[in-house]
CSV table of C-alpha atoms and ligand atoms in Angstrom, one decimal:
chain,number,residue,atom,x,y,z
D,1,UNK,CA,13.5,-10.9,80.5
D,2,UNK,CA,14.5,-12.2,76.8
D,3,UNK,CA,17.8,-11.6,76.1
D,4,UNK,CA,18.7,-7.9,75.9
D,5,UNK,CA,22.1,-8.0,74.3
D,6,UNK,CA,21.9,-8.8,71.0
D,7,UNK,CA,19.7,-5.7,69.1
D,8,UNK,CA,19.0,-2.2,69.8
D,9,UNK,CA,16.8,-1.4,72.7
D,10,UNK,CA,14.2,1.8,72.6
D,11,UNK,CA,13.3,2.6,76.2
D,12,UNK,CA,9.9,4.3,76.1
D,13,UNK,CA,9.0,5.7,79.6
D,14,UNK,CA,5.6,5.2,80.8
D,15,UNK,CA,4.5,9.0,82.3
D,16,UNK,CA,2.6,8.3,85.1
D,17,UNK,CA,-0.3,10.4,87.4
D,18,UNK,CA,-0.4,10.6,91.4
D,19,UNK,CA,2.6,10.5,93.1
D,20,UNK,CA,3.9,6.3,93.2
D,21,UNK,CA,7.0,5.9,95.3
D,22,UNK,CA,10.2,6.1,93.8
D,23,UNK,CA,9.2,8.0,90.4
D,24,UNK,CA,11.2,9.8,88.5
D,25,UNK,CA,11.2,13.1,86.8
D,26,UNK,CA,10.6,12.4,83.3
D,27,UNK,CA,13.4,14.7,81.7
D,28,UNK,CA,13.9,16.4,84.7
D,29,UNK,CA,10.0,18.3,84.8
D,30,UNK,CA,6.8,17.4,86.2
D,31,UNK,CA,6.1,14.8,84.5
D,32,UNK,CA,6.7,10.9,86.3
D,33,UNK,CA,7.4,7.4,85.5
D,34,UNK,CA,8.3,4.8,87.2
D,35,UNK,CA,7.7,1.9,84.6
D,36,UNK,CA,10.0,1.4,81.1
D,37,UNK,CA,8.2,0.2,78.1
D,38,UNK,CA,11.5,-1.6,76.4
D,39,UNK,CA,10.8,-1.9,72.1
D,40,UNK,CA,12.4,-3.3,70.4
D,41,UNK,CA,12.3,-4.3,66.1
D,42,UNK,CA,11.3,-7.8,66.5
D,43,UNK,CA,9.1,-9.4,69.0
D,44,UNK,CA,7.3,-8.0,71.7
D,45,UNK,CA,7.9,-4.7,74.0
D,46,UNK,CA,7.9,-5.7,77.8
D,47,UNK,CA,7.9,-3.6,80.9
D,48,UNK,CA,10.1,-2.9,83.5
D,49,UNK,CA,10.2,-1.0,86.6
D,50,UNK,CA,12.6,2.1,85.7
D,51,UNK,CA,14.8,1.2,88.8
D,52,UNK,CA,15.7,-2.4,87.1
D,53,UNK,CA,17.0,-0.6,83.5
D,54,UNK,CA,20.8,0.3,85.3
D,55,UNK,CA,21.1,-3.4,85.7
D,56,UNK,CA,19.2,-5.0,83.1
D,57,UNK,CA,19.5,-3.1,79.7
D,58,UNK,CA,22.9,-2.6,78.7
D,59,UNK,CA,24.0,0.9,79.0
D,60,UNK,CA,21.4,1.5,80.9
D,61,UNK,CA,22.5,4.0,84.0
D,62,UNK,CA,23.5,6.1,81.5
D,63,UNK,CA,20.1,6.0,79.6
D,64,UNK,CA,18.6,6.8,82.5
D,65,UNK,CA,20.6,9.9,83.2
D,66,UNK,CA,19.8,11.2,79.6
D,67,UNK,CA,15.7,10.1,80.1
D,68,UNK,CA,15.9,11.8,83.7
D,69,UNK,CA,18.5,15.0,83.9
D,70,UNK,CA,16.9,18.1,83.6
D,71,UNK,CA,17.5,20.1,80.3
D,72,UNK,CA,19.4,23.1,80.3
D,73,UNK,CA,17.5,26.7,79.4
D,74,UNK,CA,17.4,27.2,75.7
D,75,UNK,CA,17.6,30.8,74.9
D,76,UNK,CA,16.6,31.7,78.4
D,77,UNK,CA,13.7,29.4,78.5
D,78,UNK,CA,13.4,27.3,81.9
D,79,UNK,CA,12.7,23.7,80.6
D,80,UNK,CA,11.4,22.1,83.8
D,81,UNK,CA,7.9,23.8,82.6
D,82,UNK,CA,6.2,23.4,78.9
D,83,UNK,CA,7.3,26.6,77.2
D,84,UNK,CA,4.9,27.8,74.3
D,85,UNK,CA,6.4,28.9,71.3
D,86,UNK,CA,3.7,30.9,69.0
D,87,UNK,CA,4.1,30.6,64.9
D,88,UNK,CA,4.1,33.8,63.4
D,89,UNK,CA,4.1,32.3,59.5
D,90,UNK,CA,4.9,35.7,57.1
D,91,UNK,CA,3.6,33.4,54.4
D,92,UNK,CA,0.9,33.0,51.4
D,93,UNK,CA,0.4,30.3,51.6
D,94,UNK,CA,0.3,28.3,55.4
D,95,UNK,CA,-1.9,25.6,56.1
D,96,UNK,CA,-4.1,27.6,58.0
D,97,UNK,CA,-3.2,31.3,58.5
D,98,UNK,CA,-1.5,32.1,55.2
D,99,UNK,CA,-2.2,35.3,53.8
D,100,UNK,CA,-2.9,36.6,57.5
D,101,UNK,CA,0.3,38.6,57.8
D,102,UNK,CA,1.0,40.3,54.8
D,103,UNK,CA,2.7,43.2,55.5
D,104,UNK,CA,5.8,43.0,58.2
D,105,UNK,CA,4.0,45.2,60.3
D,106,UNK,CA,0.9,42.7,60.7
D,107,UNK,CA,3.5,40.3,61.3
D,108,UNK,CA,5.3,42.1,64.6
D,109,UNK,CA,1.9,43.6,65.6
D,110,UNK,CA,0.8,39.6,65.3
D,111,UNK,CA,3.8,38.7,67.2
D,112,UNK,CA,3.5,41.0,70.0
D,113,UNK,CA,-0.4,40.4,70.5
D,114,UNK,CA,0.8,36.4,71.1
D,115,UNK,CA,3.6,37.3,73.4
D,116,UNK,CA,0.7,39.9,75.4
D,117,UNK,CA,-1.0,35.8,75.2
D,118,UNK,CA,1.8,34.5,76.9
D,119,UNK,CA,4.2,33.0,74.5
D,120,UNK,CA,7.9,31.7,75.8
D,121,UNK,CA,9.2,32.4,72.6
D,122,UNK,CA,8.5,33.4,68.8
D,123,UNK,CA,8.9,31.3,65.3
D,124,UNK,CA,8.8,33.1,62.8
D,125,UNK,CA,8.4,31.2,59.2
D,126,UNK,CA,8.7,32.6,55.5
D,127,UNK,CA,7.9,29.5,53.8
D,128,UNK,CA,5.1,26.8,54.3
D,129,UNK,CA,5.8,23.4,54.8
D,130,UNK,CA,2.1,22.8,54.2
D,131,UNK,CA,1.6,19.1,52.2
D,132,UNK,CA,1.9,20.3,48.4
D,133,UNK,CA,3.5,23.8,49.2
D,134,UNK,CA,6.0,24.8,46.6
D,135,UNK,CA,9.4,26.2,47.4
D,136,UNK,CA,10.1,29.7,48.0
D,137,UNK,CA,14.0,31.0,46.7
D,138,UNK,CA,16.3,32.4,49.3
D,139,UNK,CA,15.4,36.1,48.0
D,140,UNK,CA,11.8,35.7,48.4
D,141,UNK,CA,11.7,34.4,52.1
D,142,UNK,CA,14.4,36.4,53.5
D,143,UNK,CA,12.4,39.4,52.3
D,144,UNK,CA,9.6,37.9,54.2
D,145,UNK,CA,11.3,36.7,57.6
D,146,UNK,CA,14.0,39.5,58.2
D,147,UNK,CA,11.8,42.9,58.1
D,148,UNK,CA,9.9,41.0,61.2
D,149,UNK,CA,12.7,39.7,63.3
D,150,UNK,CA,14.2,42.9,63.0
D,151,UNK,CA,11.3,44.6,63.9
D,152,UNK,CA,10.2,42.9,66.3
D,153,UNK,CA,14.0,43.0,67.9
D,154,UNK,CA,13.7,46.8,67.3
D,155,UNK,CA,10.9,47.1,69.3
D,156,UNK,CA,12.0,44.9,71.8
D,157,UNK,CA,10.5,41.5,71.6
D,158,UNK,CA,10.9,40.3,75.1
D,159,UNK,CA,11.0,36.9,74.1
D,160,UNK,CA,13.5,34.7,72.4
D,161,UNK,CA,12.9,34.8,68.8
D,162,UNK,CA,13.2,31.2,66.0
D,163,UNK,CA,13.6,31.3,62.6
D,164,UNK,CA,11.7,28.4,60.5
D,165,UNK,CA,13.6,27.6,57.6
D,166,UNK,CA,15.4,24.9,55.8
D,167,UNK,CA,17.6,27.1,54.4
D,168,UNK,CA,21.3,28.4,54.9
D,169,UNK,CA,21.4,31.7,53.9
D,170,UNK,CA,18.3,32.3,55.6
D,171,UNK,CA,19.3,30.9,58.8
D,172,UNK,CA,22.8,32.7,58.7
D,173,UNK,CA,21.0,36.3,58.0
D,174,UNK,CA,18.1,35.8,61.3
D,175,UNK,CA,20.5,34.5,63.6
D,176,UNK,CA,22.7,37.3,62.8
D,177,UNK,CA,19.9,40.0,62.8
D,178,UNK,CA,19.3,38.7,66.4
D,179,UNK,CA,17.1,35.5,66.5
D,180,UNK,CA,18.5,32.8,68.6
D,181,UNK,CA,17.0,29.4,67.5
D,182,UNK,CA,17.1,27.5,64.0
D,183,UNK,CA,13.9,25.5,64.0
D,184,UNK,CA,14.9,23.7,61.2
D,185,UNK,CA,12.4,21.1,59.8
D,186,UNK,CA,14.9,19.7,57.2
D,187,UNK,CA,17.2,18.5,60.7
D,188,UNK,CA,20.1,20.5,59.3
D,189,UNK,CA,19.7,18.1,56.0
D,190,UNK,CA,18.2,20.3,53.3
D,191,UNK,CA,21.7,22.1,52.7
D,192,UNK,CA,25.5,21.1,53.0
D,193,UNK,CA,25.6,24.8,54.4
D,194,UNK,CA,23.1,24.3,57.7
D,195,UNK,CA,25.1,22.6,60.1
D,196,UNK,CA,28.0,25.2,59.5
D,197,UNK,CA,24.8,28.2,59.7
D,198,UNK,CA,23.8,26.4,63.1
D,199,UNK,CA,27.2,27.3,64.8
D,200,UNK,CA,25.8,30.7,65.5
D,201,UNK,CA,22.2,29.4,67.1
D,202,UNK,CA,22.0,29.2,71.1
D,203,UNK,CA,19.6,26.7,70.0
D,204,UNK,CA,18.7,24.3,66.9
D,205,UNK,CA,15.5,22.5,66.7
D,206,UNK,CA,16.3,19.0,64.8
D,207,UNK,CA,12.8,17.7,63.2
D,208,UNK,CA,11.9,14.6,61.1
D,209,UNK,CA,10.3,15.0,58.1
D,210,UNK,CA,9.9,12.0,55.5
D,211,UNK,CA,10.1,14.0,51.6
D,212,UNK,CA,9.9,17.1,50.6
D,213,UNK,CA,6.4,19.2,51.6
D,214,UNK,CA,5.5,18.6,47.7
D,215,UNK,CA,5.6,14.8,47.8
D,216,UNK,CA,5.6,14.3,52.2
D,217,UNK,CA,2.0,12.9,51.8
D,218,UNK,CA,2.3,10.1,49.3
D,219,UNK,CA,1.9,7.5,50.8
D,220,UNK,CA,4.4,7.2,53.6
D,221,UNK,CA,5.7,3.8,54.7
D,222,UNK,CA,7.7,2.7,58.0
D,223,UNK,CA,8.9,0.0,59.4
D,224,UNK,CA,7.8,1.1,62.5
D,225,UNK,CA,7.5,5.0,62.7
D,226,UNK,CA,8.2,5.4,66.6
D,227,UNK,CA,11.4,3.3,66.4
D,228,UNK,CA,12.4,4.5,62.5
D,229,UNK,CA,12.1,8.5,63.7
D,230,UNK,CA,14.0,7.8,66.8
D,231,UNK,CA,16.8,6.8,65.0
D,232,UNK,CA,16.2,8.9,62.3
D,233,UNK,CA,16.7,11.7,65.1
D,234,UNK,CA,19.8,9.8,66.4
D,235,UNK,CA,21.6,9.9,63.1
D,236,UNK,CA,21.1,13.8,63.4
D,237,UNK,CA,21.9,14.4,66.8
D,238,UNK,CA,24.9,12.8,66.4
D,239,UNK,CA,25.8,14.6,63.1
D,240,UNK,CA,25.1,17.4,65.3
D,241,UNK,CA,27.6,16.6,68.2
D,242,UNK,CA,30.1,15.3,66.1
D,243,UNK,CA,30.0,19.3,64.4
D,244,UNK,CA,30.6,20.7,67.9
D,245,UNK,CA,27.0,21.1,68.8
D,246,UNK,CA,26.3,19.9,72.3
D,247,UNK,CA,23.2,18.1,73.1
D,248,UNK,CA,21.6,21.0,75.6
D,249,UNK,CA,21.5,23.2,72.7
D,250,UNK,CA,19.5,20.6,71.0
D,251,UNK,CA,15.9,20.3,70.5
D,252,UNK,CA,14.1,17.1,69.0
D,253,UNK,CA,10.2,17.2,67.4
D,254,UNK,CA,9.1,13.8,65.6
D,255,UNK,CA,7.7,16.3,63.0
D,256,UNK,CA,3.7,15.3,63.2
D,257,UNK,CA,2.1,15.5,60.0
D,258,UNK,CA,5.5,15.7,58.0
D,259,UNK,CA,5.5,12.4,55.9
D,260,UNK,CA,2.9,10.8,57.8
D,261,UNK,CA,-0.9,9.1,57.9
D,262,UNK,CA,-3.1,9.5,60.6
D,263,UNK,CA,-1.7,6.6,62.1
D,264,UNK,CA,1.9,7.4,62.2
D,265,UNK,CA,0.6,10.8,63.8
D,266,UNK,CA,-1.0,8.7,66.6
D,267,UNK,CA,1.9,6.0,67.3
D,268,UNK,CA,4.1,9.2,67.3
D,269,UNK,CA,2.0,11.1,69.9
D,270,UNK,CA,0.9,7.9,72.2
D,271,UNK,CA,4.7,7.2,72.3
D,272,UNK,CA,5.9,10.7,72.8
D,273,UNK,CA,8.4,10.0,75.6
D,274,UNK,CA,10.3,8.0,73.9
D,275,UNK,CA,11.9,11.1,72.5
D,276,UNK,CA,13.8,12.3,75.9
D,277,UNK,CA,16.1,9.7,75.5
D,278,UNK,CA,18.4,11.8,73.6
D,279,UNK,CA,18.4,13.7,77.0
D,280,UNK,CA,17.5,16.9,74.5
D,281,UNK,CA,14.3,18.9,75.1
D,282,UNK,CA,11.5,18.1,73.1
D,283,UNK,CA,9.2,20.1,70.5
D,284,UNK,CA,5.8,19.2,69.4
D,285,UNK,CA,3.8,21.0,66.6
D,286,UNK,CA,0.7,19.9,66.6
D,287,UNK,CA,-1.5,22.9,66.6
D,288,UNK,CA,-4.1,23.4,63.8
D,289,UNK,CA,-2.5,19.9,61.9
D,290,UNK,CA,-4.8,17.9,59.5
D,291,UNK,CA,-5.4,14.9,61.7
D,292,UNK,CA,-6.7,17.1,64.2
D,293,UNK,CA,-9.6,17.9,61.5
D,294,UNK,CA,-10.1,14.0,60.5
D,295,UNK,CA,-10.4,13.1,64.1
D,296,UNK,CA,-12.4,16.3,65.0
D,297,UNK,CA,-14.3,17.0,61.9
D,298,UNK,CA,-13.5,20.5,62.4
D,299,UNK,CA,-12.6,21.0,58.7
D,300,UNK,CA,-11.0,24.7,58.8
D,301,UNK,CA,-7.9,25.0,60.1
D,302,UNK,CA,-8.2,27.6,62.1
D,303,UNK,CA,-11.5,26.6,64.1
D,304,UNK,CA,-9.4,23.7,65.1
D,305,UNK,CA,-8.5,25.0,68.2
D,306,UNK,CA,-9.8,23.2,70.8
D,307,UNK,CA,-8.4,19.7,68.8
D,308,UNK,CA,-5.3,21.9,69.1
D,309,UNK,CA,-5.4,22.6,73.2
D,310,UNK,CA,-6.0,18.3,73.6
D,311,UNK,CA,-3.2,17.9,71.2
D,312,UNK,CA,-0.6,19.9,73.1
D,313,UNK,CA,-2.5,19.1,76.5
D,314,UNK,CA,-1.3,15.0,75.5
D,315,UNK,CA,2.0,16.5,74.5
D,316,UNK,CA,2.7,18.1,78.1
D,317,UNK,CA,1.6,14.8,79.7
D,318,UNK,CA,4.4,12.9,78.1
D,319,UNK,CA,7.0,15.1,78.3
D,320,UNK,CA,7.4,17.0,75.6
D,321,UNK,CA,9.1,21.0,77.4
D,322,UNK,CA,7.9,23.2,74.0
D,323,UNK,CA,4.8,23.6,72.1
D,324,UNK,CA,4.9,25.2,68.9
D,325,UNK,CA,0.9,26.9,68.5
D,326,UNK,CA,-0.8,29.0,67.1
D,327,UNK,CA,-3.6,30.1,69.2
D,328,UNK,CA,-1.0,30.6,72.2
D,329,UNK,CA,-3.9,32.2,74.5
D,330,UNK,CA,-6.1,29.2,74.3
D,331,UNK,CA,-3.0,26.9,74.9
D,332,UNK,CA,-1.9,28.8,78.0
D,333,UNK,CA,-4.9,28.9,79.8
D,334,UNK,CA,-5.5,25.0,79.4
D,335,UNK,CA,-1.7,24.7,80.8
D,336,UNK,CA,-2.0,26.7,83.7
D,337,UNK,CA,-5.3,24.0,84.7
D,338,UNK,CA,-2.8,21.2,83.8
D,339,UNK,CA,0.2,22.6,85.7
D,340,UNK,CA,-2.3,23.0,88.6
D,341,UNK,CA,-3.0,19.5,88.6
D,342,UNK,CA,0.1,17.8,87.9
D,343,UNK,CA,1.5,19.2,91.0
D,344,UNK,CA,4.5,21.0,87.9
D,345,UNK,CA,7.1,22.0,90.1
D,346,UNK,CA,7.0,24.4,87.4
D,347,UNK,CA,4.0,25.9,88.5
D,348,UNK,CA,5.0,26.5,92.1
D,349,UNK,CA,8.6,27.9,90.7
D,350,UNK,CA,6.9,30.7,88.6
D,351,UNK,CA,4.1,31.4,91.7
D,352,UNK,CA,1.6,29.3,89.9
J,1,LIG,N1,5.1,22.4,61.8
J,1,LIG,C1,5.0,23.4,60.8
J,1,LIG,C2,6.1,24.2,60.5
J,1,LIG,N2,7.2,24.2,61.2
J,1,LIG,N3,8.5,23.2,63.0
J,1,LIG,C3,8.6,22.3,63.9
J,1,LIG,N4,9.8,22.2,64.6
J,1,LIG,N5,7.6,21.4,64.2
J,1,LIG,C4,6.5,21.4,63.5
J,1,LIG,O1,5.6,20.5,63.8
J,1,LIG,C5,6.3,22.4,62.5
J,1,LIG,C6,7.3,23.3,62.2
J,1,LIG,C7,3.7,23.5,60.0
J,1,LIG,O2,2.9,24.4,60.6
J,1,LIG,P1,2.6,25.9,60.0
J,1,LIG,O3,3.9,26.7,60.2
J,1,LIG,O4,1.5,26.5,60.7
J,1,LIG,O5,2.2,25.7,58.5
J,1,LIG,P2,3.0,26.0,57.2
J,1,LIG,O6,4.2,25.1,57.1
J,1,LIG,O7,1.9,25.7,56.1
J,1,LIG,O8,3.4,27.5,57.2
């Protein structure tokens, strides 16, 4: 092997079907590898059997511990299984279901019809990240996001519930009212106030996004987008750790469609594994996304739901433990057929 001393080393592992000796549980779920794809910034990746990284690459018994261990339960949430989170977006203006859920009672009707679907957990959002989408003020999307988690908490949401914001203030008032995870697509960045707000979270979902939503789209440029996102996501986990956050309250998402072409969408997704290195669970939000449309020419948003089930189907098969959808039914009918397959120990656990 070249010489493996001298520059950072990104260990992608290779998920793997049937059953090969000697495989390894891919962050501690159902899903396999036994081969390393090592990256690195220059020259070219090369393969390894997993059992050879402890010797070979250094600190590598430890990064396989972190690409292996099985993830603590976030909020409740067993992560040896995917766990689908459905968006419940109390917005105008969302990609694809703005102006759905007007009222706050739509909202928690909307959000208890998806847990009925079989959602793990809840995210509720106030303001649209959409490419383009202008800001909302603090005012404006608490009065959106609070009357629902308090609502739904009132009526006794059974599932965990997630507040989407960027924002402080907004993240401080859920997770007080009773939601327990601050998906925050900023990565605790938007604000000097978020990592203090994420204190109070059992959970904090950490997601790259390159620009604002009104300028995301302009022609984004990477060195290399797998490699620039991973570290990207290092930089904020360790921001994150060195605030008192431990990793297993941690979630990582590579934020598809946030700052990116089709192409960066695809390296991200073929390359998803990559992302349990940080020995964090992973998030995915592909569901109803743009790409999905250009590669399915389903051109409304919300027809795209079978792109959507193949999106977060791939997702699953490379790791990732939570999918952020919004056509939850759809999603957990095609898991149940993939869990069935894969042999999930997941499925077995919950009498699958
Ligand atoms: N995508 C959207 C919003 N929040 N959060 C995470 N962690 N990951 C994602 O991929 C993600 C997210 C965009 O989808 P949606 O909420 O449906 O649209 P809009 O931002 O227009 O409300």
């Amino acid at each position: 092997m070249a010489d493996v001393t001298s520059e950072t080393l990104y260990l992608r592992p290779i998920p793997c079907v049937g059953e090969p000796v000697g495989a390894l549980p891919l962050g501690g779920g159902g899903v396999r590898f036994s081969e390393v794809e090592i990256r690195r910034r220059s020259g070219p990746a090369e393969r390894l059997p997993a059992a050879a990284i402890p010797e070979l690459v250094p600190d590598g018994a430890q990064r396989m511990g972190l690409l292996t261990a099985p993830r603590q339960p976030i909020a409740g949430c067993a992560l040896h299984r995917p766990n689908v989170m459905g968006v419940v977006n109390v917005t105008p203006d969302s990609f694809s279901d703005g102006g759905q859920l007007a009222s706050a009672e739509a909202a928690i009707e909307h959000g208890f019809s998806l847990v009925e679907q079989g959602a793990d957990l809840l995210d509720i959002g106030g303001e649209s990240t959409r490419p383009g989408a202008a800001p909302v003020s603090v005012a404006e999307e608490l009065g959106r996001v609070m009357p629902v988690i308090e609502g739904l908490l009132r009526k006794g949401c059974p599932v965990p519930i997630s507040v989407d914001t960027r924002k402080a203030e907004v993240a401080r008032d859920a997770l007080g009212a009773g939601a327990v995870i601050f998906n925050d697509v900023s990565a605790l960045t938007f604000e000097p106030g978020n990592l203090a707000a994420a204190q109070a979270a059992d959970a904090i979902c950490l997601m790259h996004a390159k620009g604002t939503p009104a300028t995301m789209q302009t022609d984004p440029q990477y060195d290399d987008v797998v490699l620039d996102v991973y570290d990207f996501l290092a930089d904020r986990v360790a921001a994150a750790e060195a605030d008192g956050i431990p990793r297993d309250r941690l979630i990582v998402d590579p934020g598809i469609g946030f700052g990116k072409t089709l192409e960066h969408n695809l390296a991200l997704l073929r390359a998803l594994s990559i992302f349990q290195g940080f020995g964090c669970a992973v998030l995915l939000g592909v569901s109803r996304k743009r790409f999905l449309g250009t590669l399915s020419g389903v051109a409304a948003a919300s027809e795209r739901v079978a792109p959507s089930v193949a999106g977060a189907i791939w997702g699953v098969g490379q790791g990732a433990q939570i999918l952020r959808v919004h056509d939850v039914a759809a999603t957990v009918q095609a898991l149940k057929v993939w869990q069935a397959l894969a042999r999930d120990p997941g499925a077995a656990a919950d009498g699958g």
